Coordinates of C-alpha atoms and ligand atoms in Angstrom, one line a residue:
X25 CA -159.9 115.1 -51.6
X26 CA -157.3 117.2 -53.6
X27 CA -153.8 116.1 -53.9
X28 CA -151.4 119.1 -53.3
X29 CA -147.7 118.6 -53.6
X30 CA -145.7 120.9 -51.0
X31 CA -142.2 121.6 -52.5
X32 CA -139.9 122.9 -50.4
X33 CA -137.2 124.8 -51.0
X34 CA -135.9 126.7 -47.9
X35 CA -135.8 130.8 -46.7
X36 CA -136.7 132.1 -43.6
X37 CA -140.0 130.0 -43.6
X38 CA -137.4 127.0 -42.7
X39 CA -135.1 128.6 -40.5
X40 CA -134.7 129.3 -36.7
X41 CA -133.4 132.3 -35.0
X42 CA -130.9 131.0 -31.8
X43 CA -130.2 132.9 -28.2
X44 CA -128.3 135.4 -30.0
X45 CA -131.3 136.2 -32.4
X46 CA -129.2 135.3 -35.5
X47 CA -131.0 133.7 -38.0
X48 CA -130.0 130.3 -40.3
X49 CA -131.0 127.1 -41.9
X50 CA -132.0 124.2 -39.2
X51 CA -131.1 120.7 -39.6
X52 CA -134.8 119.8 -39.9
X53 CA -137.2 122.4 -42.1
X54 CA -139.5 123.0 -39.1
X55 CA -142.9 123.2 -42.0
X56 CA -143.2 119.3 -42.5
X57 CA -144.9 117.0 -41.0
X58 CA -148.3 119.4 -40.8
X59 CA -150.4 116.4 -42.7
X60 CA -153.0 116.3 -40.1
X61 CA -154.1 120.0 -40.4
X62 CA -155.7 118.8 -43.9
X63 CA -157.9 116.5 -43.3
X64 CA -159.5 117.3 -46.3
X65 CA -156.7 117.0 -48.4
X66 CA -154.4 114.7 -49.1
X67 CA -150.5 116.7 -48.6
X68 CA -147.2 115.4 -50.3
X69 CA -144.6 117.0 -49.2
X70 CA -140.8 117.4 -51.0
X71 CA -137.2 118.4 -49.8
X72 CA -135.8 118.0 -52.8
X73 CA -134.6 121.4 -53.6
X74 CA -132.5 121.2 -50.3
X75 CA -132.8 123.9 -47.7
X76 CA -131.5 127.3 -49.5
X77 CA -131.7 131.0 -48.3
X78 CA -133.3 132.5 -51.5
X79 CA -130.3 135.0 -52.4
X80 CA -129.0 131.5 -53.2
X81 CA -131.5 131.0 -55.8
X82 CA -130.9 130.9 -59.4
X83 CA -132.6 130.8 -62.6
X84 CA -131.3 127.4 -63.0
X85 CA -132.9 126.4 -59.4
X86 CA -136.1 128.0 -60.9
X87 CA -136.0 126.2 -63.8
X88 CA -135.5 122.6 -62.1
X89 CA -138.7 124.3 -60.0
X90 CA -140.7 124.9 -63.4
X91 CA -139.6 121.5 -64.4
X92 CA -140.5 119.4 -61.1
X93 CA -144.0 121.2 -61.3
X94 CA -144.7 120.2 -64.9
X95 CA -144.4 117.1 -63.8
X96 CA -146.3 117.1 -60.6
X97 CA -149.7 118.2 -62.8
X98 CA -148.8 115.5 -65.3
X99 CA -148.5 112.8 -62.4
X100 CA -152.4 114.3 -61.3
X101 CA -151.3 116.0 -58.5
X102 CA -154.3 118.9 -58.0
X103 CA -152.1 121.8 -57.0
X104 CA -148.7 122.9 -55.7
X105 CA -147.3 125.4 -52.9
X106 CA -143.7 126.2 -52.8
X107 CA -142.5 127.3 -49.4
X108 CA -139.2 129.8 -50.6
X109 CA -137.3 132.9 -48.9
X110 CA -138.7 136.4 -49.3
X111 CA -135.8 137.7 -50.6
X112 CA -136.3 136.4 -53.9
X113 CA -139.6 134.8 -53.8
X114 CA -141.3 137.2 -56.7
X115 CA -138.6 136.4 -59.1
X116 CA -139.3 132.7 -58.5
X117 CA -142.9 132.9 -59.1
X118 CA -142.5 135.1 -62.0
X119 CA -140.2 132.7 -63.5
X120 CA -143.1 129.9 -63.0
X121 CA -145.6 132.4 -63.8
X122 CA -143.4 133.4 -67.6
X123 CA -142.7 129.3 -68.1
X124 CA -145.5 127.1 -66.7
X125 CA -148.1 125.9 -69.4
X126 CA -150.0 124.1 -66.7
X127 CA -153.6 125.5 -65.2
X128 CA -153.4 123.7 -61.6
X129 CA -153.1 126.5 -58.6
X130 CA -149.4 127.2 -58.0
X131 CA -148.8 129.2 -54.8
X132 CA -145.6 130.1 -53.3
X133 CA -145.5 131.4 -49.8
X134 CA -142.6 132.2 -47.2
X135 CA -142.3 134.0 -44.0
X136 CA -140.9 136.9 -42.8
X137 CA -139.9 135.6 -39.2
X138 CA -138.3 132.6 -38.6
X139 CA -140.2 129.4 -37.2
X140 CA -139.3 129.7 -33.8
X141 CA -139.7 133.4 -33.3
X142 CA -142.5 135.2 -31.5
X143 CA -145.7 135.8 -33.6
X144 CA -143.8 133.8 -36.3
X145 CA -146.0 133.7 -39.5
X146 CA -144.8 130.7 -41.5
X147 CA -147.0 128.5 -40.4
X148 CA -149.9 130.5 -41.1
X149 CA -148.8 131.4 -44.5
X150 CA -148.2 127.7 -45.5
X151 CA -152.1 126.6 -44.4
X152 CA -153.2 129.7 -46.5
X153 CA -151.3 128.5 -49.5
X154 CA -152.4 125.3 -48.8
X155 CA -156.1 126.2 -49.1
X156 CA -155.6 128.4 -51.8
X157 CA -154.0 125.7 -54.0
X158 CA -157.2 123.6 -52.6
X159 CA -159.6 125.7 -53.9
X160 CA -161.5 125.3 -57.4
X161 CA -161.3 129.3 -57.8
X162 CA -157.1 129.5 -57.7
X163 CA -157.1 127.0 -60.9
X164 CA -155.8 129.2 -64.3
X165 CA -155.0 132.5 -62.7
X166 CA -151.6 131.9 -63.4
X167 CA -148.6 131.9 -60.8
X168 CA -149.9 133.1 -57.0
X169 CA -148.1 134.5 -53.9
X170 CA -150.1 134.3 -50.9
X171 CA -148.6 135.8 -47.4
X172 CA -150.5 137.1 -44.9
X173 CA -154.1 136.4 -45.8
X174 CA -153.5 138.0 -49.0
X175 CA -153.5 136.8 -52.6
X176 CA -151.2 138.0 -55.0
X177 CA -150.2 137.7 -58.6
X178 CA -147.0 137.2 -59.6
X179 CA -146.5 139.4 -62.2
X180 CA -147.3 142.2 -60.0
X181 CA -146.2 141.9 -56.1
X182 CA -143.1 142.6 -54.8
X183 CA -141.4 142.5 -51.7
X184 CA -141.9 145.8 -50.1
X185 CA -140.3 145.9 -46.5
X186 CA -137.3 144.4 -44.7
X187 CA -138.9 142.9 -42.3
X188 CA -143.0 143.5 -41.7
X189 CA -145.2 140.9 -41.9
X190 CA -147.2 142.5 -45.0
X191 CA -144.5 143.0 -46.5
X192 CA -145.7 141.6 -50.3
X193 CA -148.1 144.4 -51.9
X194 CA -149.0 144.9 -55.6
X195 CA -148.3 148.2 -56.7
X196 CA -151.7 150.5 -58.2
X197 CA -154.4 147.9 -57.5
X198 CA -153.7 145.3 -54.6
X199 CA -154.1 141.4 -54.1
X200 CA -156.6 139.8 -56.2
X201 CA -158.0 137.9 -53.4
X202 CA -157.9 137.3 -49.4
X203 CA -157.6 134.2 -47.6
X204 CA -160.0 133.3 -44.6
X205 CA -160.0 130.8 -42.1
X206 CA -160.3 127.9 -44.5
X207 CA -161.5 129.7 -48.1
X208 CA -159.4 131.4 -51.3
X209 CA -161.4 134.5 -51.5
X210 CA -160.8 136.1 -55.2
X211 CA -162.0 139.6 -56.7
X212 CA -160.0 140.2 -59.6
X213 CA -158.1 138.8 -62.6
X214 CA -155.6 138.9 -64.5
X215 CA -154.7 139.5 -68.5
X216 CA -153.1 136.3 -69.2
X217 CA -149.8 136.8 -71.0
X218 CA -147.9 134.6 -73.4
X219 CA -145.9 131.6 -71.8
X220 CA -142.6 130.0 -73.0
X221 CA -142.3 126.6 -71.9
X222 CA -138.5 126.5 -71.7
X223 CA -136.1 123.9 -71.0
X224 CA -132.3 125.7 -70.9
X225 CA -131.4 128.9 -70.1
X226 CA -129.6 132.1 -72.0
X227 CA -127.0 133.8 -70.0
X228 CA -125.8 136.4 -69.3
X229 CA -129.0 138.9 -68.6
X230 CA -128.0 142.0 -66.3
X231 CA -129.5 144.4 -64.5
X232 CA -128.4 148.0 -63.9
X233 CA -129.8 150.9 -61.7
X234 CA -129.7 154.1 -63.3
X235 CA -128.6 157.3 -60.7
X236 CA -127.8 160.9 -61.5
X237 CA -124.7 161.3 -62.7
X238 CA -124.3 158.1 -63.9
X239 CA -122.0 157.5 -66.8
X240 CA -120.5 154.6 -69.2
X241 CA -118.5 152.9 -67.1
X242 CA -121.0 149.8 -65.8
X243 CA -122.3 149.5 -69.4
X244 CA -119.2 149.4 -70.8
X245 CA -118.2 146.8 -68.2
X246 CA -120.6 144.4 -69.0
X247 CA -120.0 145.4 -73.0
X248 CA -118.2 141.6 -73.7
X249 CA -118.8 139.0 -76.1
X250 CA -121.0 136.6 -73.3
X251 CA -123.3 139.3 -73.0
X252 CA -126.7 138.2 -73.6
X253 CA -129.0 140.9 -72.7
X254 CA -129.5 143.9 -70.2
X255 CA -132.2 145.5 -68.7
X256 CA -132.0 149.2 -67.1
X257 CA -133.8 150.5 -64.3
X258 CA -134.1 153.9 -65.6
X259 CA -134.6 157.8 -64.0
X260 CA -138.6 158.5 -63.8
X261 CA -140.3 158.0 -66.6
X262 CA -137.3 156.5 -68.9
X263 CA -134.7 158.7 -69.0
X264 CA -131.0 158.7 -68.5
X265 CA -127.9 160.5 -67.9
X266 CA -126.6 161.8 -71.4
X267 CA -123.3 160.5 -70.4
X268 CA -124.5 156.9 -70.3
X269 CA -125.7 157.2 -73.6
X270 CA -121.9 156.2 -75.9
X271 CA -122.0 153.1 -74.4
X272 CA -125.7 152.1 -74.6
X273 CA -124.7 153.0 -78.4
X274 CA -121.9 150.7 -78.4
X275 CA -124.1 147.8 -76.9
X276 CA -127.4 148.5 -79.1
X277 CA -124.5 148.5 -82.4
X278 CA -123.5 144.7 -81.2
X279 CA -127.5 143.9 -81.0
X280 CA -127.6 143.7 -77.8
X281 CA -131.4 144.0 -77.1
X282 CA -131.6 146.6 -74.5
X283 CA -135.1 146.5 -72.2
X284 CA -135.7 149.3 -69.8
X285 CA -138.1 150.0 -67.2
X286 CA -138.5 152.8 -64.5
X287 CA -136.4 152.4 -61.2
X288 CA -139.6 154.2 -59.7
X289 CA -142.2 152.0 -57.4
X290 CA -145.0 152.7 -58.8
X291 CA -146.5 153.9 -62.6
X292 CA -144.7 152.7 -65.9
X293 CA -141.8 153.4 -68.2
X294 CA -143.1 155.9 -71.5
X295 CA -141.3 157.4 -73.5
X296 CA -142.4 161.0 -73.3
X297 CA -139.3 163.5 -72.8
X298 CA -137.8 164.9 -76.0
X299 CA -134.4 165.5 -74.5
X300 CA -130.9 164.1 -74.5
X301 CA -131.0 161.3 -72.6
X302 CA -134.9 161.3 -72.6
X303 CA -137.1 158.7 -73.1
X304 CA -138.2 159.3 -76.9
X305 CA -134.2 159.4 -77.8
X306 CA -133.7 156.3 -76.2
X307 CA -136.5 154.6 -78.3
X308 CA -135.6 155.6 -81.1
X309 CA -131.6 154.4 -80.5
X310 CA -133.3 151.0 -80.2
X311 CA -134.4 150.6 -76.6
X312 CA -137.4 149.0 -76.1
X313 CA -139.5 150.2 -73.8
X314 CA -141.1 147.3 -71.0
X315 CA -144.7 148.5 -68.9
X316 CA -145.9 147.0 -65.6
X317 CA -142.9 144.8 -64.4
X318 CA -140.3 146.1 -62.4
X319 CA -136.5 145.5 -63.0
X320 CA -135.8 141.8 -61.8
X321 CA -138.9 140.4 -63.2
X322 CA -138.0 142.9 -66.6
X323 CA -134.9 140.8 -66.7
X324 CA -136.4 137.4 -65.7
X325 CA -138.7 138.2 -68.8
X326 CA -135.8 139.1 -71.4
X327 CA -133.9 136.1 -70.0
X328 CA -137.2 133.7 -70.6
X329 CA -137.5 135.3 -74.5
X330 CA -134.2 134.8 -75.3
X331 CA -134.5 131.4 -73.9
X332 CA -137.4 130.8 -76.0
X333 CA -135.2 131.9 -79.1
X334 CA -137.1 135.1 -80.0
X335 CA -135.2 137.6 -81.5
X336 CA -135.7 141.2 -82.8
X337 CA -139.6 142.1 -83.0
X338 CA -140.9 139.1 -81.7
X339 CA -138.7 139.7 -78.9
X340 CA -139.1 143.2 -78.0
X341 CA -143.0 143.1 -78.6
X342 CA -142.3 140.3 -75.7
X343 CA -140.7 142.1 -73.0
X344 CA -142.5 145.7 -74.2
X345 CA -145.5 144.6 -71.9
X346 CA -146.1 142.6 -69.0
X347 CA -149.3 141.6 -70.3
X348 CA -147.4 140.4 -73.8
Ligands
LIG443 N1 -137.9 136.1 -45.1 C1 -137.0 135.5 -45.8 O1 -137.2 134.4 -46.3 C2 -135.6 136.2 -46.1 C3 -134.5 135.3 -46.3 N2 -133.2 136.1 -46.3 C4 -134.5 134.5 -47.6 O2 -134.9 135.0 -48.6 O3 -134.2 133.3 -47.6

């Protein structure tokens, strides 16, 4: 019988939608108390990360997460499934994914209608995760998201729909595994990437979107003494707007490490285009230059190698790769 701890933390998984279809928080997360669908397994369940829509989810919150798991595998629990909001569920698992040195299964699931709605899908998703973190196979492949019988990394998926059901996809090459009626079903792997066990946090990281005709002003915003880091979601490839570029100057001459990656779905950021503004000027002003993640999880991974106190080439060799 496996021990799997059930931490959770709130999201649309734990909410109910009323007469007028408006969704919120209920008094009483409607996903405990399912015990006696295991009966092979033995279910400890946790509220306490309190009942929060994920957009109210920090890196501090994750952290505390990251923290509370640790302990969990050192205490000989088997595996763990975190029930969280969609919203910001792949930036939570990254976080775990980047920071957790542990090899039990760690699968965080959610739902994309509430628990009282028609053809509502929490409770489905939560036995999946459940059996995934059950299962023998799930153990050292890092960080997992399973929703709707699928098994995903979670370096890779991301939240691709307002409101669908399959909503979670990987970019280029799909889940790594399917869940059936009562089995974790896995076909592929990852590359295992370097983890920081943190235990505090370096702030401020931001994100920015490039667009066209975008000029200094953000960059020059954000251009004060607290800031830590930034991360750009950049114009195909890697390129930008020349008139960003005084600004990004300004920033890179404070050492402000600079990390950008393509606001495009799919494919990754290269430097290729030999133009003001393109990619190859913008390495060689300093910008490094991050392949396979997409913005939020770029910035999760700056924030988590500053955190770790890397600096300079240890920390741009980093964040250059999501496989680094
Ligand atoms: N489906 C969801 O869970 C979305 C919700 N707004 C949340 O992230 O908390």
């Amino acid at each position: 019988m496996k021990k799997i701890l059930v931490l959770h933390t709130g999201g649309t998984i734990a909410m109910s939608a009323d007469e007028d279809g408006a969704v919120a928080p209920t008094d009483k997360n409607p996903m405990t108390g399912f015990e006696k669908l295991f009966d092979h397994q033995l279910i400890i369940e946790s509220e306490e990360f309190a009942n929060l829509p994920s957009p109210h989810i920090t890196p501090a919150v994750m952290l505390k997460l990251k923290n509370r798991v640790q302990q969990a595998e050192e205490a000989g629990i088997d595996g763990v499934v975190v029930t969280h909001g969609t919203d910001t569920l792949e930036e939570t698992a990254y976080f775990l994914d980047l920071t957790l040195p542990n090899s039990i299964p760690v699968i965080v699931t959610g739902a994309m209608r509430s628990s009282n709605e028609i053809g509502a899908d929490g409770l489905h998703n939560l036995i999946s995760a459940v059996w995934t973190a059950a299962s023998d196979d799930a153990r050292d492949k890092g960080v997992l998201v399973v929703m709707n019988d699928e098994i995903h990394t979670a370096r890779y998926v991301t939240k691709t729909h307002t409101t669908n059901v399959a909503t979670f996809r990987t970019p280029t090459f799909g889940p790594i595994g399917l869940v059936s009626k009562h089995s974790a079903n896995f076909f592929q792997e990852l590359i295992r990437s370097e983890i920081c066990n943190i235990n505090s946090l370096v702030e401020p990281v931001y994100l920015l979107k490039a667009y066209a005709g975008m000029d200094g002003t953000l960059f020059e915003a954000i251009d004060q003494p607290t800031t830590k880091g930034l991360v750009i979601e950049a114009l195909g490839a890697g390129n930008l707007p020349p008139a960003t570029l005084p600004a990004l100057h300004a920033l890179l001459k404070r050492n402000i490490p600079i990390v950008l990656v393509s606001r495009c779905f799919n494919g990754i950021a290269e430097d290729v285009y030999d133009y003001e503004g393109g990619g190859i000027k913008l390495k060689q002003m300093g910008i490094t230059f991050c392949q396979g993640l997409n913005g939020p999880k770029a910035r999760l991974k700056l924030q988590v190698g500053l955190s770790a106190g890397k600096t300079g080439t240890e920390l741009s060799d980093f964040v250059s790769n999501a496989t680094s």
